Short mmCIF file of C-alpha atoms (C1' of nucleotides) in Angstrom, two decimals:
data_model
loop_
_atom_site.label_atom_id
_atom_site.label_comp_id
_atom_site.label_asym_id
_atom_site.label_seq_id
_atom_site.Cartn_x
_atom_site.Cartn_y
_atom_site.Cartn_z
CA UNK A 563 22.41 89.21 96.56
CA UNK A 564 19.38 90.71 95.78
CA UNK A 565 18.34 91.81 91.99
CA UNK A 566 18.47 96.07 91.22
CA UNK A 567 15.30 98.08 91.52
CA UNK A 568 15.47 100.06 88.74
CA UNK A 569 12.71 102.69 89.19
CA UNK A 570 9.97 101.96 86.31
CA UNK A 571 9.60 104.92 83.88
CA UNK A 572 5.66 104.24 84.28
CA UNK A 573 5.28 103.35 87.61
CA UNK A 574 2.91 105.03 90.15
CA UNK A 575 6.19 106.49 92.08
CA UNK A 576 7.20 108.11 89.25
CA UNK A 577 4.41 109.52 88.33
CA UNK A 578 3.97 110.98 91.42
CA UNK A 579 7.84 112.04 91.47
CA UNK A 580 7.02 113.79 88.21
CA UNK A 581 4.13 115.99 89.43
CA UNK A 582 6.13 117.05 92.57
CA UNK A 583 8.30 118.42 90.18
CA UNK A 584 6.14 120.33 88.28
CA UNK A 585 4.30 121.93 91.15
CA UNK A 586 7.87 122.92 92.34
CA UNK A 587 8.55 124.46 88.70
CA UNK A 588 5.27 126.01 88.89
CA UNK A 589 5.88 127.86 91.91
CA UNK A 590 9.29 129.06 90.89
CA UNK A 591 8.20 130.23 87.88
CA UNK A 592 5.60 132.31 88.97
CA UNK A 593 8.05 133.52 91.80
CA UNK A 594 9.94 134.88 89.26
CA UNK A 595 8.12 136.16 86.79
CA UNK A 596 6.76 138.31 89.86
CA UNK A 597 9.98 139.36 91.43
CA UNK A 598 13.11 138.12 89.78
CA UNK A 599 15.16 135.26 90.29
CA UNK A 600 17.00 136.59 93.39
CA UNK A 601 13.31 136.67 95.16
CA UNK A 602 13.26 132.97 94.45
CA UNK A 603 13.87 131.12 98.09
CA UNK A 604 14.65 127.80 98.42
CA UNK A 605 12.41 127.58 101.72
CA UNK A 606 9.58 129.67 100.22
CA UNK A 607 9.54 127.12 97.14
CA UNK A 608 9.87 124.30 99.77
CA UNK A 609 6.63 126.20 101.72
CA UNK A 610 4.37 126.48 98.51
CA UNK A 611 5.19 123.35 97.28
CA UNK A 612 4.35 121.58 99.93
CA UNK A 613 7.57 119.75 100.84
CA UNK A 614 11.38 120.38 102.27
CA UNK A 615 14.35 122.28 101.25
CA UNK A 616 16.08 118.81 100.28
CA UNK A 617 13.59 117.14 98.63
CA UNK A 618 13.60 119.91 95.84
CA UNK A 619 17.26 119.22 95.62
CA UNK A 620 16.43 115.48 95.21
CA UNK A 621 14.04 115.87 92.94
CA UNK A 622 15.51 118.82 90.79
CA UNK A 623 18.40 120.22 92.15
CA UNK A 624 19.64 124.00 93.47
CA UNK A 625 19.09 127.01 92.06
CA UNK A 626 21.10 126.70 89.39
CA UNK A 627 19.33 123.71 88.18
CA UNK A 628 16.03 124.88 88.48
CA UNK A 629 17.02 127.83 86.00
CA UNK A 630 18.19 125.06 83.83
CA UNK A 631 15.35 123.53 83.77
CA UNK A 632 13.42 126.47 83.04
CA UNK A 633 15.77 127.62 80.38
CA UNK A 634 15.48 124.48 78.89
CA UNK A 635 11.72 124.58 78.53
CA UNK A 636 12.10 127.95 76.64
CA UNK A 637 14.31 127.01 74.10
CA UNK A 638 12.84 124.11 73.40
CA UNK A 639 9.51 126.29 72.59
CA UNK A 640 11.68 128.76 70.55
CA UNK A 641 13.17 126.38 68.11
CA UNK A 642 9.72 125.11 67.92
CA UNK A 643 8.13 128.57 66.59
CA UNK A 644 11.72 129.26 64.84
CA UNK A 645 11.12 126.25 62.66
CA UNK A 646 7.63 126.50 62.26
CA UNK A 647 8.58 129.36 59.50
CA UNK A 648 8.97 128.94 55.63
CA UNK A 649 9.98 131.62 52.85
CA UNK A 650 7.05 131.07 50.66
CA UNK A 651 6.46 135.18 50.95
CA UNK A 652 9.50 136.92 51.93
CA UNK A 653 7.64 139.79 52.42
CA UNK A 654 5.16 138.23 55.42
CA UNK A 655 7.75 135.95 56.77
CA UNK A 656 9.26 138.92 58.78
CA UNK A 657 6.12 140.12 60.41
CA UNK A 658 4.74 136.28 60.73
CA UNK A 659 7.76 135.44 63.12
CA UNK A 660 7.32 138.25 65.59
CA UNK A 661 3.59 137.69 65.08
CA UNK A 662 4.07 134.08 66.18
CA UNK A 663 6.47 134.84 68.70
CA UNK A 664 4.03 137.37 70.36
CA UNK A 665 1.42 134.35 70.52
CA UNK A 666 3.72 132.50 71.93
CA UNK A 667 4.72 134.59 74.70
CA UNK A 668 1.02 135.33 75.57
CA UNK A 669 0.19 131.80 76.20
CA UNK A 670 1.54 132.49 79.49
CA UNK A 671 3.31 136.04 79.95
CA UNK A 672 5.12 135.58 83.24
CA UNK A 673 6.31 131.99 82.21
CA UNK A 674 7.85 133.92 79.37
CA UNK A 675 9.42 136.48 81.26
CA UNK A 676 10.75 134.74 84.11
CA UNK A 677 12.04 132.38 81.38
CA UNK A 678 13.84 135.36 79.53
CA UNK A 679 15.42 136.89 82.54
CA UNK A 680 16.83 133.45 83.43
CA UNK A 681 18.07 133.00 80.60
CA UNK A 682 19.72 136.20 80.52
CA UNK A 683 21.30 136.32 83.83
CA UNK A 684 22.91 132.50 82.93
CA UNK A 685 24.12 133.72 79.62
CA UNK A 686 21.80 131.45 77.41
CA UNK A 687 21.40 134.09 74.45
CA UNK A 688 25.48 135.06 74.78
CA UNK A 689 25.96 135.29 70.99
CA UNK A 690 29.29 132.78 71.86
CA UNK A 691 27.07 130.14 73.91
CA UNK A 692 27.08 126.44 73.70
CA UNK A 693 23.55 126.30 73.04
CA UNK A 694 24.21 128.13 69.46
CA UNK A 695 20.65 129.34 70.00
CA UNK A 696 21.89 132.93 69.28
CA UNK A 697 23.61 131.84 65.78
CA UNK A 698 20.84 129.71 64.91
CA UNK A 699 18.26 132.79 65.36
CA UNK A 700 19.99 135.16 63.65
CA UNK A 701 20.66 132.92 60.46
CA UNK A 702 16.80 133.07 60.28
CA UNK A 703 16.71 137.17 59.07
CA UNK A 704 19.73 136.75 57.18
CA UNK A 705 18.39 133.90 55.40
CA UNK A 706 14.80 135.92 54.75
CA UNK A 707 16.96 139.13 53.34
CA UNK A 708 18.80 137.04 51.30
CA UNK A 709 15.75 135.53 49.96
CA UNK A 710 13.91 139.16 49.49
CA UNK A 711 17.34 140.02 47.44
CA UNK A 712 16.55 137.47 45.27
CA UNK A 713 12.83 138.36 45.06
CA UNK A 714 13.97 141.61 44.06
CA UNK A 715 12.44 143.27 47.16
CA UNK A 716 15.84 143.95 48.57
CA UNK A 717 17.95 146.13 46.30
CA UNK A 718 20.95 144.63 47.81
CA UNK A 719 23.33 147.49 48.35
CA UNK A 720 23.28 146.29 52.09
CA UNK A 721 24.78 143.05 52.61
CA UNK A 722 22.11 140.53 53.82
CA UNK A 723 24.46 139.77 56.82
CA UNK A 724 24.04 143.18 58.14
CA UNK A 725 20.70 143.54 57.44
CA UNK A 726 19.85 140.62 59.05
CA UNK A 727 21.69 140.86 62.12
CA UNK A 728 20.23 143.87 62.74
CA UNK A 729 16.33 143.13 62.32
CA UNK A 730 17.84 140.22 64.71
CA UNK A 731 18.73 142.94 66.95
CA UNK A 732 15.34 144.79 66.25
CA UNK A 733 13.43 141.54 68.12
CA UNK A 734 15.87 141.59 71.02
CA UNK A 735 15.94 144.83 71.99
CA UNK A 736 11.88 145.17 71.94
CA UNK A 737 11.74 141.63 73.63
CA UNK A 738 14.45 143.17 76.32
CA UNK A 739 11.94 145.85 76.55
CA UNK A 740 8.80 143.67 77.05
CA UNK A 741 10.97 141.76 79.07
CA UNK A 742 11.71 144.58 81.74
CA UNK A 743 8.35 145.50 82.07
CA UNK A 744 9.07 148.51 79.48
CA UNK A 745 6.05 148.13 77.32
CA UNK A 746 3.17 144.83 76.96
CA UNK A 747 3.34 142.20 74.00
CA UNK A 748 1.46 144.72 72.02
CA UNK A 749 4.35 147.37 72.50
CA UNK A 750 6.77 143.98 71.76
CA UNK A 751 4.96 143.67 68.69
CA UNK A 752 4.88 147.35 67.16
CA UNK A 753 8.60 147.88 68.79
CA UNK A 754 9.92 144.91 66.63
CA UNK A 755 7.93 145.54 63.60
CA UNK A 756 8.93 149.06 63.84
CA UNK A 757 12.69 147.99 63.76
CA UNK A 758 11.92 145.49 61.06
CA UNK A 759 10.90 147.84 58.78
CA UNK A 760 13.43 150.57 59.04
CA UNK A 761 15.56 148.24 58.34
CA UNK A 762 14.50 146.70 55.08
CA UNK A 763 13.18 150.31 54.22
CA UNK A 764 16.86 150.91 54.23
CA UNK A 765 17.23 148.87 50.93
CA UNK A 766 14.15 148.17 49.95
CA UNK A 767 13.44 148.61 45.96
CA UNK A 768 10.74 151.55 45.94
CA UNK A 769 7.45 149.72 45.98
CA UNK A 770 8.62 147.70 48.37
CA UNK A 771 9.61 150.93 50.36
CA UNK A 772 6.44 152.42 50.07
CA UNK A 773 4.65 149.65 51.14
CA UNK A 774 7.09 149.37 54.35
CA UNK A 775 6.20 153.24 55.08
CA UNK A 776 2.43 153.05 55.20
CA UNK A 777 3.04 149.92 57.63
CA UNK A 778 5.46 151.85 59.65
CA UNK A 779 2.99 154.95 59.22
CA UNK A 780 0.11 152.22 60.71
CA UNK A 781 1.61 151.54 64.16
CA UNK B 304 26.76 172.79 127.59
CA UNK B 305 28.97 172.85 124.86
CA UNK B 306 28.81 173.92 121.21
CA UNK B 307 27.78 171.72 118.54
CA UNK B 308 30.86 170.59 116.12
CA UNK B 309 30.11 170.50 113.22
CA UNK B 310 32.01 168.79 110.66
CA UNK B 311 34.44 171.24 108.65
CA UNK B 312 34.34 170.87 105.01
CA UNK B 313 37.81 171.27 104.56
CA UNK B 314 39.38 169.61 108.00
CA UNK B 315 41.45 166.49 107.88
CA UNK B 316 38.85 164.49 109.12
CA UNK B 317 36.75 165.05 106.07
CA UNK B 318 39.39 164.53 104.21
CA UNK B 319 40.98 161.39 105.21
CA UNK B 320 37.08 160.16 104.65
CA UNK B 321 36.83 161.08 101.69
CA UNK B 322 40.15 159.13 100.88
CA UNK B 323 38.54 156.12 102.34
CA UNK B 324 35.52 155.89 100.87
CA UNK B 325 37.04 156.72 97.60
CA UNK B 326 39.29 153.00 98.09
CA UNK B 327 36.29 151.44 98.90
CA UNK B 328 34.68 152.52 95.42
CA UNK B 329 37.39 151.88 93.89
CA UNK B 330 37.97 148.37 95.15
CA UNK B 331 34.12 147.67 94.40
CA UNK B 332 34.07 148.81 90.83
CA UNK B 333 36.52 146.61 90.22
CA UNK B 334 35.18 143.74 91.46
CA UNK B 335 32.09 144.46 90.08
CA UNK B 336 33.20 145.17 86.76
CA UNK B 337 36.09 141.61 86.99
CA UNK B 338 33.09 139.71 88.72
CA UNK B 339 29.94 141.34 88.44
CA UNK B 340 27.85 143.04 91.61
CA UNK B 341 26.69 139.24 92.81
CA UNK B 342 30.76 138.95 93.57
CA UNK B 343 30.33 142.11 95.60
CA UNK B 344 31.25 141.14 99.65
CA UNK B 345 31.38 143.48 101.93
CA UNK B 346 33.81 141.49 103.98
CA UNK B 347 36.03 141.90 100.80
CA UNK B 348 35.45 144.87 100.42
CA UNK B 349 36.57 145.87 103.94
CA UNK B 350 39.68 143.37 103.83
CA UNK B 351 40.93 145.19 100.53
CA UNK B 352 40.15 148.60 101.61
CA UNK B 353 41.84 148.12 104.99
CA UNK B 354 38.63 148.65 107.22
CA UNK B 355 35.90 146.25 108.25
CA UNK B 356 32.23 146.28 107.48
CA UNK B 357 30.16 148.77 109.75
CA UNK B 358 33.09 151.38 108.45
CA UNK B 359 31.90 150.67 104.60
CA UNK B 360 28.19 151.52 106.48
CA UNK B 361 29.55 154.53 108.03
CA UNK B 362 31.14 155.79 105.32
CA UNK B 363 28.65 154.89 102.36
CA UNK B 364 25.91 152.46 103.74
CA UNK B 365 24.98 149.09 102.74
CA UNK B 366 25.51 147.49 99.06
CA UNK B 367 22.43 149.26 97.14
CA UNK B 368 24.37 152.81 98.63
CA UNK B 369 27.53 151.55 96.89
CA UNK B 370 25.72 150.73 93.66
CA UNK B 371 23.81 154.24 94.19
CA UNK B 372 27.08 156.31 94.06
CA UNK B 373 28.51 154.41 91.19
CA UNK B 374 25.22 154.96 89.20
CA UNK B 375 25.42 158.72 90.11
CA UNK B 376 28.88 159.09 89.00
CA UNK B 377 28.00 157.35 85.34
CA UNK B 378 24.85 159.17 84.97
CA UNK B 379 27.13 162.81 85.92
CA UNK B 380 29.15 161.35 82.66
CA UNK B 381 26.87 160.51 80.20
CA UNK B 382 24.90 163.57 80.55
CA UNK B 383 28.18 165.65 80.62
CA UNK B 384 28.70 163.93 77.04
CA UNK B 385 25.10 164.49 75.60
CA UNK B 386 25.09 168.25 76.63
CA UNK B 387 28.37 168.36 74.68
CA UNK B 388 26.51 167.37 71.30
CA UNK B 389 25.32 170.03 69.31
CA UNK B 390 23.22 170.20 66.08
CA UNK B 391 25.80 172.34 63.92
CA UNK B 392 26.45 169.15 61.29
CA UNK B 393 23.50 167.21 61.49
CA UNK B 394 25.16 165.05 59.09
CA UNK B 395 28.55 164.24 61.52
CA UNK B 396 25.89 164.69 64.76
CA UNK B 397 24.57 160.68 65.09
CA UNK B 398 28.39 159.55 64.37
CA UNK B 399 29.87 162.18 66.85
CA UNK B 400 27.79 161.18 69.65
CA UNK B 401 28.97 157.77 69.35
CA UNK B 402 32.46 158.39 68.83
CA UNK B 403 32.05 160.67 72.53
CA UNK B 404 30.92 157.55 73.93
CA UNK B 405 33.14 155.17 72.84
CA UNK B 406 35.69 157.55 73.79
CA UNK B 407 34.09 157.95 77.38
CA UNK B 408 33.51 154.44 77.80
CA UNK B 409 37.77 153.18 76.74
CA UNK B 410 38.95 155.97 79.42
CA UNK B 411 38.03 153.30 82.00
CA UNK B 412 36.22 149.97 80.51
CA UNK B 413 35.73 148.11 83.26
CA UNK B 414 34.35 150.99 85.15
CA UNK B 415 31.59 151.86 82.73
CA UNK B 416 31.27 148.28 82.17
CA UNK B 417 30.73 147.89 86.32
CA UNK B 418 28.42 151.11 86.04
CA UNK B 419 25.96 149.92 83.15
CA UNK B 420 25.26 146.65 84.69
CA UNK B 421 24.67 148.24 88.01
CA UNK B 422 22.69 150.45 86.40
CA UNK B 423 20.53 148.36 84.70
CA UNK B 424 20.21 145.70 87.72
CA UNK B 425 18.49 149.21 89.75
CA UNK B 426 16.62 150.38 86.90
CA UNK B 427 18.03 153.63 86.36
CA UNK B 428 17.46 152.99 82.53
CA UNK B 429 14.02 152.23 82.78
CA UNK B 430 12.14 153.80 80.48
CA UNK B 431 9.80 155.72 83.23
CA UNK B 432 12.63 156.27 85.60
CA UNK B 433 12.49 159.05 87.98
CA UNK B 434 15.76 160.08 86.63
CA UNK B 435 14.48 160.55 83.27
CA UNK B 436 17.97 159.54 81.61
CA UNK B 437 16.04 157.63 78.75
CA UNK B 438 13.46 160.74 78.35
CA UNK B 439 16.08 162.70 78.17
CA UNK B 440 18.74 160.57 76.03
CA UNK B 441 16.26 159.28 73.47
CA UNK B 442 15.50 163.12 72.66
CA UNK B 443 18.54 163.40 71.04
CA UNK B 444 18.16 161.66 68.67
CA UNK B 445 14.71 162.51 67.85
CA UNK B 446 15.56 166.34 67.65
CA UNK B 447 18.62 165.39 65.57
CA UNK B 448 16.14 163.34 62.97
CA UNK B 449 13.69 166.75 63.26
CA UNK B 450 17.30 168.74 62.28
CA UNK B 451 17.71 165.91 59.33
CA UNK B 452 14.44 166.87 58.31
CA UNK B 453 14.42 170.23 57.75
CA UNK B 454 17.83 170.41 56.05
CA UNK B 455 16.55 167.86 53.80
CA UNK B 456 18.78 165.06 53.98
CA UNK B 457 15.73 163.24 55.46
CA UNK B 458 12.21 163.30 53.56
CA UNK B 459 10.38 162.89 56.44
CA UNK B 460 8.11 159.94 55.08
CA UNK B 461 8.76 158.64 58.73
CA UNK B 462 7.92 160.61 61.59
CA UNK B 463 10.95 161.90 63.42
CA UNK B 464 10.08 160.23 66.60
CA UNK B 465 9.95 157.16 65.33
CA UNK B 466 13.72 157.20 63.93
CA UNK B 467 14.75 158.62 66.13
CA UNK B 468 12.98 155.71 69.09
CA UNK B 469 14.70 153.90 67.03
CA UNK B 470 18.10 154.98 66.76
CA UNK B 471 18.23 155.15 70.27
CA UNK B 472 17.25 151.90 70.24
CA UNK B 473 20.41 150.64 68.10
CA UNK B 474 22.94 152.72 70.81
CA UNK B 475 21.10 151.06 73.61
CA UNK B 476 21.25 147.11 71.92
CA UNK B 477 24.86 147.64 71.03
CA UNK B 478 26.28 149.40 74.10
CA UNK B 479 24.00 146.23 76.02
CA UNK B 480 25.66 144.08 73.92
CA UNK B 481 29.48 145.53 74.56
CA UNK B 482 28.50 145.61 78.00
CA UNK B 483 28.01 142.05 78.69
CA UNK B 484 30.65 141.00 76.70
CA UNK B 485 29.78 140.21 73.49
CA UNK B 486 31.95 142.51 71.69
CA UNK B 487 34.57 145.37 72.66
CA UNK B 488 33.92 148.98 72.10
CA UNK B 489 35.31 148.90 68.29
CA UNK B 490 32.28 146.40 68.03
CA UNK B 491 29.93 148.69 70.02
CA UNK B 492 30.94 151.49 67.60
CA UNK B 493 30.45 149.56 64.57
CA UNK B 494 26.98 148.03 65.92
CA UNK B 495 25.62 151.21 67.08
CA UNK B 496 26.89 153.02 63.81
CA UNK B 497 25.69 150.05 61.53
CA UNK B 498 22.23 150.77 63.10
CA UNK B 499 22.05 154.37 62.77
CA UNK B 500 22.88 154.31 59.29
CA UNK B 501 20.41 151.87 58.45
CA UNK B 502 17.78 153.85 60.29
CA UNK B 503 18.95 156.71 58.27
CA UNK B 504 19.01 155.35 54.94
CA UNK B 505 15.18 154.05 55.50
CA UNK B 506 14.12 157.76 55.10
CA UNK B 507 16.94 159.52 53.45
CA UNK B 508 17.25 161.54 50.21
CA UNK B 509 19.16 160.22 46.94
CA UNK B 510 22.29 162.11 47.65
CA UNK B 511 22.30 160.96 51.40
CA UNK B 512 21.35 158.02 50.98
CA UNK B 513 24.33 156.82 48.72
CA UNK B 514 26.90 158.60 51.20
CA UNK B 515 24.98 155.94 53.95
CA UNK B 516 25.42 152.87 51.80
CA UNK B 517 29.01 153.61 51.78
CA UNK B 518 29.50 153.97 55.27
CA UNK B 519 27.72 151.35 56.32
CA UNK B 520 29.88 149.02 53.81
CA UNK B 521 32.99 150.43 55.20
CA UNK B 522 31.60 149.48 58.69
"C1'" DT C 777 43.21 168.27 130.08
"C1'" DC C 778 38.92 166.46 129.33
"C1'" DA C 779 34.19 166.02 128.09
"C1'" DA C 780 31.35 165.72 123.92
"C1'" DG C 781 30.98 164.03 119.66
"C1'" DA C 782 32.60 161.29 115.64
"C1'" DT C 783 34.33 157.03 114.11
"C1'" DT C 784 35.60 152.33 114.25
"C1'" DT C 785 35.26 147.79 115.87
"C1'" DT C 786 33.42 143.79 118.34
"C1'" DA C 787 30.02 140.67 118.36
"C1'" DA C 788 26.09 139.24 117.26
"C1'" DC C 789 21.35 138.34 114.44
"C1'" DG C 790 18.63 136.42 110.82
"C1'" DT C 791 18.51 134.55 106.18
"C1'" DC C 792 20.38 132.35 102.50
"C1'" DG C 793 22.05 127.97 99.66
"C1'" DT C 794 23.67 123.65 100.55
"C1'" DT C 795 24.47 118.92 102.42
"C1'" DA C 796 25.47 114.84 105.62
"C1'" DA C 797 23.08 111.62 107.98
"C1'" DA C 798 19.07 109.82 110.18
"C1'" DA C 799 14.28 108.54 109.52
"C1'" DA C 800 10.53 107.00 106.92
"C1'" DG C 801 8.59 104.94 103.07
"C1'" DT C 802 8.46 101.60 99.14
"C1'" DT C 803 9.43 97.53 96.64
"C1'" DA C 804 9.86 92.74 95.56
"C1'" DA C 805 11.96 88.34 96.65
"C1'" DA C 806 11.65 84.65 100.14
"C1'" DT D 1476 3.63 88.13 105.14
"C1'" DT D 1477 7.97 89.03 106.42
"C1'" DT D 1478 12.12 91.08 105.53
"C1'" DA D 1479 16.10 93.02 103.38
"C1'" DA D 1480 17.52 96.32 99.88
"C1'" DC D 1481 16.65 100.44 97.97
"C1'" DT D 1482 14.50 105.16 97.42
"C1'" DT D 1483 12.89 109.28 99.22
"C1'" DT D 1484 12.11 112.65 102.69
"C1'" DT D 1485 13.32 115.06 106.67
"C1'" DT D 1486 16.09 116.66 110.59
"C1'" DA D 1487 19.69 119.27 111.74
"C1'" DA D 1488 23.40 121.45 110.86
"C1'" DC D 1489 27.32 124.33 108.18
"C1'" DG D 1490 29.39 128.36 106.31
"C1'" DA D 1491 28.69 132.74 103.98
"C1'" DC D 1492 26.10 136.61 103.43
"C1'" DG D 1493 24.04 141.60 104.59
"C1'" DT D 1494 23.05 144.14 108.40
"C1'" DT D 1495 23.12 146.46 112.99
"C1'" DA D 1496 23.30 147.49 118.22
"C1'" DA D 1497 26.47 148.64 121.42
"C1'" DA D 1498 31.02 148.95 123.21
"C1'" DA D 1499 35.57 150.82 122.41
"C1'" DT D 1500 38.53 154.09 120.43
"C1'" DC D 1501 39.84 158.26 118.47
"C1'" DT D 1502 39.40 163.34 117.48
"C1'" DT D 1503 38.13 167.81 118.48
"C1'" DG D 1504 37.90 172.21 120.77
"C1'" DA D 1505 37.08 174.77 124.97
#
DNA sequence: TCAAGATTTTAACGTCGTTAAAAAGTTAAA
DNA sequence: TTTAACTTTTTAACGACGTTAAAATCTTGA
């Protein structure tokens, strides 16, 4: 008997194995991003890419697994940006997420839109999902209106629960917007702020108010 | 040569068709709303409805007809609902409307259910759609915040249009979010409310603002 | 009754995702 | 270098899908 070839994690094959796969992802991405997920063909991908029908199931898998992988890459950048935030002003933090989040997506627009509607249609962002990506976002405005309560921004007649879960709802529905081809990242942008700031005009303490109105006045 | 026959608007013949294609609609909103339109087959369709595929063609055409009558049908509702609103109490107006919907929508759940995500999967809701269902819907609002406005109960430190974008917006995330399962219709009711009132309360005066606080604490 | 028209069905086409199995390529010990 | 074991790619097919031409059947009205 003969020893196991393990494949080497460094080794030339690999390597090569590697950049098959990301000029398949590449492809499907921009596929898409272009024309939604159920314009994505298997042979098409095959054609671009260079190679057959099975060997992108060999290398990555079917259609469902080439939405995982996509998905996969989006959360990953999420939590990244998500985490990248602090409370040292309550008062910026709100617009500073959306303002990072806005970068972030125009690093490479269709990436992030193919990645959204993928995500959608496999129920990433279900507010029950495994991923807990949903809770985990939302605890993020909560958290912030909680903090601006104790700042004394926040008057605190509205529970920072509800607040917070609906400036979380604010972002989604202008990146479901942005998403769909309703508006660009600048209409994201104002569409979320705008949201944002009704919101925490709703209890705000009356500088604080003020302050929100000439912003809101200013997009 | 003989005389043309054409078909009588009251004969059996129209009538028994009429009959069938209603069993096919009513065999695909079900699916559709148990499985969602990807579960859709025609050759189901024609097993359950007693008939086989070139009939479903005759009778209605291919799957993006059957999705176009079921869109029709939900868009005939809706509107029938919004023309119903009227600006008497401004104060009850925003609540009313939602209580019509939720009202609409528990007559037949997994019909309007079926119908939204049809819906959105065509584009009807799109925000430049030919039907103008969003032009129209999202006026509502706004000439209900205009209303507010000049009866005083809001100050109008925010422009009108801006609410009232944006309490559209709150209906729209909410009945989304009931839609694809994330909550039932008390939920959407409570959502959508929870962001009216907030969007309310950003701009109200004293008085109307207090009455909003304790609504939305009741919520 | 019967011809014209309406309706349904038979039977196929092309495309899709997927996969078994053969072919080709790669690796490392002998 | 040769060769056997293993990996990877490709060939070739399967079944399911939406769709449609054309044949078969049914309905209508003179």
């Amino acid at each position: 008997m003969r020893q196991m070839t393990l494949p080497q994690s460094g080794s030339a094959r690999e390597i090569n194995k590697e950049k098959r796969k990301q000029r398949i992802l590449s492809h499907a991405r921009a596929v898409i991003a272009g024309h939604g997920f159920e314009a994505l063909k298997l042979r098409d991908l095959a054609t671009r890419a260079n190679l057959t029908v099975p060997t992108i199931y060999n290398l990555i898998g079917g259609k469902e697994e080439i939405l995982s992988v996509i998905i996969e890459e989006l959360v990953e950048k999420l939590l990244e940006v998500q985490n990248r935030n602090s409370l040292d002003d309550v008062e910026a933090a709100f617009e500073q997420q959306i303002q990072d989040l806005a970068e972030l997506f125009a690093k490479d627009e269709d990436y992030y839109r193919a990645a959204f509607i993928a995500g959608d249609r496999s129920g990433l962002f279900e507010q029950s999902s495994g991923s807990g990506i949903f809770a985990r976002s939302v605890q993020l405005p909560i958290d912030a209106c909680s903090a601006a309560q104790s700042a004394g921004l926040l008057l605190g007649n509205i529970s920072a629960e509800q607040l917070g879960r609906q400036i979380y709802g604010s972002y989604r529905l202008a990146r479901q917007d942005w998403v769909h081809g309703y508006f660009d990242l600048e209409g994201f942008r104002v569409q979320a702020l705008t949201g944002i700031f009704l919101c925490l005009a709703a209890d705000a303490n009356p500088e604080f108010h003020d302050r929100l109105i000439n912003r809101l006045s200013s997009l």
